[in-house]
PDB file of C-alpha atoms in Angstrom:
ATOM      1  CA  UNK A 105      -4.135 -67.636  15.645  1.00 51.00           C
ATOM      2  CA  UNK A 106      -4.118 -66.326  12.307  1.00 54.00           C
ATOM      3  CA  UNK A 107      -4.928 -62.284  11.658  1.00 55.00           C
ATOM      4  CA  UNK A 108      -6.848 -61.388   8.880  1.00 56.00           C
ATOM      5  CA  UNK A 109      -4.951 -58.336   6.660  1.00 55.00           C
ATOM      6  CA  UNK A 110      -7.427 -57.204   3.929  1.00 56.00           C
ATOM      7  CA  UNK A 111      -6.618 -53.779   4.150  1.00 56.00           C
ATOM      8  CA  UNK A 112      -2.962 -54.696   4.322  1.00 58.00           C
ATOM      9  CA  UNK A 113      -3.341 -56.606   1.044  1.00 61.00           C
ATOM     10  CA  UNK A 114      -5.549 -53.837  -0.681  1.00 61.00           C
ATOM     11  CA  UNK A 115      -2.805 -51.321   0.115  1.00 62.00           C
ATOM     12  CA  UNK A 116       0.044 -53.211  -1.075  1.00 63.00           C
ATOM     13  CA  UNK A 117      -1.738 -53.952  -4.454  1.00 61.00           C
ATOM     14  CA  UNK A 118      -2.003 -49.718  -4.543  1.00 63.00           C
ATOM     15  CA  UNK A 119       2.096 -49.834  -3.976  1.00 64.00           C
ATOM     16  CA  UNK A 120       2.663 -52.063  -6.723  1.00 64.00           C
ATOM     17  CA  UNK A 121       0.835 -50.249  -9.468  1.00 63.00           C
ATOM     18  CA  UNK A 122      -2.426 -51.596  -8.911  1.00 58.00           C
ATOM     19  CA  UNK A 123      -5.683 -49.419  -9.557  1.00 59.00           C
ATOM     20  CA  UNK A 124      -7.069 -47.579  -6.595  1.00 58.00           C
ATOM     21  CA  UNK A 125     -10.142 -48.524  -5.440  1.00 62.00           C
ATOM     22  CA  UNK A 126     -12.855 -46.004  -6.423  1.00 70.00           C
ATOM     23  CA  UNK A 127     -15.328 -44.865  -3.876  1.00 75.00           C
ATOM     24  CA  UNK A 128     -18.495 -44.647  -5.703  1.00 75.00           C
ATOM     25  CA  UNK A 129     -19.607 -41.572  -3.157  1.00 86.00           C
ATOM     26  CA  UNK A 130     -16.192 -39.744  -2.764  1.00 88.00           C
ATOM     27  CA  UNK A 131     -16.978 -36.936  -5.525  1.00 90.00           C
ATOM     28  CA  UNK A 132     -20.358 -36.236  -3.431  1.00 91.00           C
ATOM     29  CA  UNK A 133     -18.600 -36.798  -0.084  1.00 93.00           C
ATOM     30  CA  UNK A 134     -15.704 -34.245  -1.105  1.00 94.00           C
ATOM     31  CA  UNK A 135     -18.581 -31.424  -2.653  1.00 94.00           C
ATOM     32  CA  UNK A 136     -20.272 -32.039   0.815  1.00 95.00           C
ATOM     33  CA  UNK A 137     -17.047 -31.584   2.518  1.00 96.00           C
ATOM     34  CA  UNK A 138     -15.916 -28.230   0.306  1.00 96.00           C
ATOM     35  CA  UNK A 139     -19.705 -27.240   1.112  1.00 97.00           C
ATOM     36  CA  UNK A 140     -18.692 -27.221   4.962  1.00 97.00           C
ATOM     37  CA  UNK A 141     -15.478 -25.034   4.571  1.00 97.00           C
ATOM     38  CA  UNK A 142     -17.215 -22.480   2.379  1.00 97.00           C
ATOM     39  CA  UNK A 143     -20.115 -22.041   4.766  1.00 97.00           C
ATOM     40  CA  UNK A 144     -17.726 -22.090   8.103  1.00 97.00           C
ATOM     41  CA  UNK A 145     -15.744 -18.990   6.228  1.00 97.00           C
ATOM     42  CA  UNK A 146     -18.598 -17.070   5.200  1.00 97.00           C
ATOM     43  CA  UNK A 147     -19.756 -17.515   9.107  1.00 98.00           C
ATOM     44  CA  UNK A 148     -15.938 -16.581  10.452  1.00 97.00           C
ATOM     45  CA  UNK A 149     -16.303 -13.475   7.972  1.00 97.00           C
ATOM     46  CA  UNK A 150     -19.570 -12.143   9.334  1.00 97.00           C
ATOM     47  CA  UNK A 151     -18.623 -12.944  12.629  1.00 98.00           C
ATOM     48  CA  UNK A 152     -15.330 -10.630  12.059  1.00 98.00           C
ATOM     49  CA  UNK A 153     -17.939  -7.969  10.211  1.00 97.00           C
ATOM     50  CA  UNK A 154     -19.970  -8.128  13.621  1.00 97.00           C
ATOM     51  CA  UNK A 155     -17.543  -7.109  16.090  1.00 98.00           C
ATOM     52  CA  UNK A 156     -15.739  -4.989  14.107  1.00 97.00           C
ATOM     53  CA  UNK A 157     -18.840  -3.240  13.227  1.00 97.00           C
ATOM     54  CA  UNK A 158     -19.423  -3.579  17.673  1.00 97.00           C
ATOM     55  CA  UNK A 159     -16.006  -1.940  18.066  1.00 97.00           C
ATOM     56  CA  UNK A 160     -16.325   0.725  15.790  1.00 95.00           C
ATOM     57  CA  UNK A 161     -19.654   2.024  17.118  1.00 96.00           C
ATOM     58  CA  UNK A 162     -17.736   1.898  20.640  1.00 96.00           C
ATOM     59  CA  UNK A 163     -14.949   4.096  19.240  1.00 93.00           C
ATOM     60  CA  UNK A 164     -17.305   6.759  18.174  1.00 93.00           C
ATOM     61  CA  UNK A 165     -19.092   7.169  21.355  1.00 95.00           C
ATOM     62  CA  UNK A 166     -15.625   7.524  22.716  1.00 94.00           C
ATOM     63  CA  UNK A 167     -14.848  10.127  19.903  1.00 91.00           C
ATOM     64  CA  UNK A 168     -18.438  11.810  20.890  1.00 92.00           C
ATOM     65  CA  UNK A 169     -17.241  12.098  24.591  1.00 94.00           C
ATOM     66  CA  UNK A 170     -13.893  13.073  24.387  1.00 93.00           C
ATOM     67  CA  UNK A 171     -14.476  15.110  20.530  1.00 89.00           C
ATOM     68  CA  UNK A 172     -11.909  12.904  18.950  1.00 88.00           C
ATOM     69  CA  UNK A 173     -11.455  13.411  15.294  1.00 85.00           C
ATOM     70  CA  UNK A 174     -11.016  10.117  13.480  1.00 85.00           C
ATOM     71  CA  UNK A 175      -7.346   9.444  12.123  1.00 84.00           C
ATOM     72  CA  UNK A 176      -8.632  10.201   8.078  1.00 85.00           C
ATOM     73  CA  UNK A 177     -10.183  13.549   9.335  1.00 84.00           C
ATOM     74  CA  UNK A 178      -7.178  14.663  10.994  1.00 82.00           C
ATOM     75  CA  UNK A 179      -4.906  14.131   8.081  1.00 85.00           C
ATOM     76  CA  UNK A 180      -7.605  15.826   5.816  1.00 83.00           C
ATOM     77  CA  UNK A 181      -7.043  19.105   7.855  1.00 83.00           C
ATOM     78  CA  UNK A 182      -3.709  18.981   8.114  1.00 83.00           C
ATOM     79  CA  UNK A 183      -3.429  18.040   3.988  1.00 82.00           C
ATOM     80  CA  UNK A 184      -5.917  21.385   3.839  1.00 81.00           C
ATOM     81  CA  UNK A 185      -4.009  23.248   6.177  1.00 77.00           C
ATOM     82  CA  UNK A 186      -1.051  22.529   4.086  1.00 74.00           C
ATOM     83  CA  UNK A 187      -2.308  23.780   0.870  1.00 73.00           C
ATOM     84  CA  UNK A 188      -3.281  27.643   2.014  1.00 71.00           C
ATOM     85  CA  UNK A 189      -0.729  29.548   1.888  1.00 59.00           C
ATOM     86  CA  UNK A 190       0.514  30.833   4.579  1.00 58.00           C
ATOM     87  CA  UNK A 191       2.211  34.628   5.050  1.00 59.00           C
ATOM     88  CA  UNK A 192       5.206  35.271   6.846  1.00 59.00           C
ATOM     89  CA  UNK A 193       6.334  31.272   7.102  1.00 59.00           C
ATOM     90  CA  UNK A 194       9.586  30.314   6.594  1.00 63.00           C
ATOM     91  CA  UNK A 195       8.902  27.384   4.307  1.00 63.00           C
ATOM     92  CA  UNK A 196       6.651  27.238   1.258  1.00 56.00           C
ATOM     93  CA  UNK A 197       5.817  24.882  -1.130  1.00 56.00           C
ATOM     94  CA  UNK A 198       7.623  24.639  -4.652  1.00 56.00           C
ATOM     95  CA  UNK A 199       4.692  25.853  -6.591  1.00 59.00           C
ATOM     96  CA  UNK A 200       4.425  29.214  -4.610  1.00 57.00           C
ATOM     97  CA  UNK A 201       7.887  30.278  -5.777  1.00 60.00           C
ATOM     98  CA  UNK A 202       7.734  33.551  -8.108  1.00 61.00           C
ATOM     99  CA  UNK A 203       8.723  32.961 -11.687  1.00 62.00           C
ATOM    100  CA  UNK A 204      12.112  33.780 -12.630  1.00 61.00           C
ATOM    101  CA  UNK A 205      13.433  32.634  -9.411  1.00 64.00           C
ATOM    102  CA  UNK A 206      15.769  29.895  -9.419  1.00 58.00           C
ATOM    103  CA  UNK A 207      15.664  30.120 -13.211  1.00 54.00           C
ATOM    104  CA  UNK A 208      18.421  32.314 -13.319  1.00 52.00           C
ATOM    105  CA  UNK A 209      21.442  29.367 -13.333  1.00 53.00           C
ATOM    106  CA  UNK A 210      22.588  30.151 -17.259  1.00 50.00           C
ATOM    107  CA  UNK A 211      22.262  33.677 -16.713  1.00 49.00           C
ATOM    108  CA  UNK A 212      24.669  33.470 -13.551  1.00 53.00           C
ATOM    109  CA  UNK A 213      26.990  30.996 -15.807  1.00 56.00           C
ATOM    110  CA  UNK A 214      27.320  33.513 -18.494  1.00 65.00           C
ATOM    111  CA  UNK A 215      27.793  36.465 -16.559  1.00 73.00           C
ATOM    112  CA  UNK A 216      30.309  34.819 -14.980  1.00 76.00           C
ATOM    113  CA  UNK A 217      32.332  33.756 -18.822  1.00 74.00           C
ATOM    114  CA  UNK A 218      31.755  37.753 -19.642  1.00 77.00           C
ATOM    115  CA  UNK A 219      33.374  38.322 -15.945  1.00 80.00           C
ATOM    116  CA  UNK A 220      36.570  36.715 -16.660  1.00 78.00           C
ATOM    117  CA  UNK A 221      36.481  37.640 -20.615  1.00 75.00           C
ATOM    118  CA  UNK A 222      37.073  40.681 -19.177  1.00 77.00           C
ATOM    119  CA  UNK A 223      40.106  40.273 -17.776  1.00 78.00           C
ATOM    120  CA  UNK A 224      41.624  38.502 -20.802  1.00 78.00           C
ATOM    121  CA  UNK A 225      44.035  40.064 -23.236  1.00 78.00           C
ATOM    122  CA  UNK A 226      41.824  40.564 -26.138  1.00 76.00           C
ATOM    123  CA  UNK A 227      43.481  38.134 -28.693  1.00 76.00           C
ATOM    124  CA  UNK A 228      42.168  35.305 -26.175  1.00 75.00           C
ATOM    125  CA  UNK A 229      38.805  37.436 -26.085  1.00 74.00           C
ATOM    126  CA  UNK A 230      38.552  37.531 -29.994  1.00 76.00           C
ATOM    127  CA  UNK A 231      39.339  33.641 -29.490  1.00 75.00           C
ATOM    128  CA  UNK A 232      36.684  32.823 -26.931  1.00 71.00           C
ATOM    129  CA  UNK A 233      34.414  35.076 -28.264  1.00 69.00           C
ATOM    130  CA  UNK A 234      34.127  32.952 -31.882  1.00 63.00           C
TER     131      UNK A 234
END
């Protein structure tokens, strides 16, 4: 019984550094092919769009029933409720600090120098002084 190998024979002409055999249809085949993909994502995408668009419209009715604010609302308040100012708390933002306070650092350094000048013999004054 003898076997018949073609495509044995074909592919170990490829191994040896013979050409490939060129399918006269495989450019068309492939476009066909890349075709396919393309339209299966664009169908997965709207799918997706669909029932999120489903679940969304479910949340609000659940936000109507219960008078839920959505997550971006509630941080829009509380970014607004942030900004007014508000009397009598304990903690402020840095903008609402009066001018002049906090400034005051080199003031408190050099009253501090003329503090203990003072106290120095005045030969070490006249020295510290220049």
């Amino acid at each position: 019984m003898v076997l018949c190998c073609t495509g044995a024979t074909k592919d170990m002409g490829k191994m040896l550094g013979g050409e490939e055999e060129k399918d006269p249809d495989a450019q068309k085949k492939e476009e066909e092919r890349q075709e396919a993909l393309r339209q299966q994502e664009e169908e997965r995408k709207a799918k997706h769009a669909r029932m999120e668009a489903e679940r969304e419209k479910v949340r609000q009715q659940i936000r109507d029933k219960y008078g839920l604010k959505k997550k971006e609302e509630k941080e829009a308040e509380e970014k607004a409720a942030l900004e007014q100012p508000c009397e009598g708390s304990l903690t402020r933002p840095k903008k609402a600090i009066p001018a002049g306070c906090g400034d005051e650092e080199e003031e408190e350094e050099e009253s501090i120098l003329d503090t203990v000048l003072k106290y120095l013999p005045g030969p070490l004054q006249d020295m510290f002084k220049k």
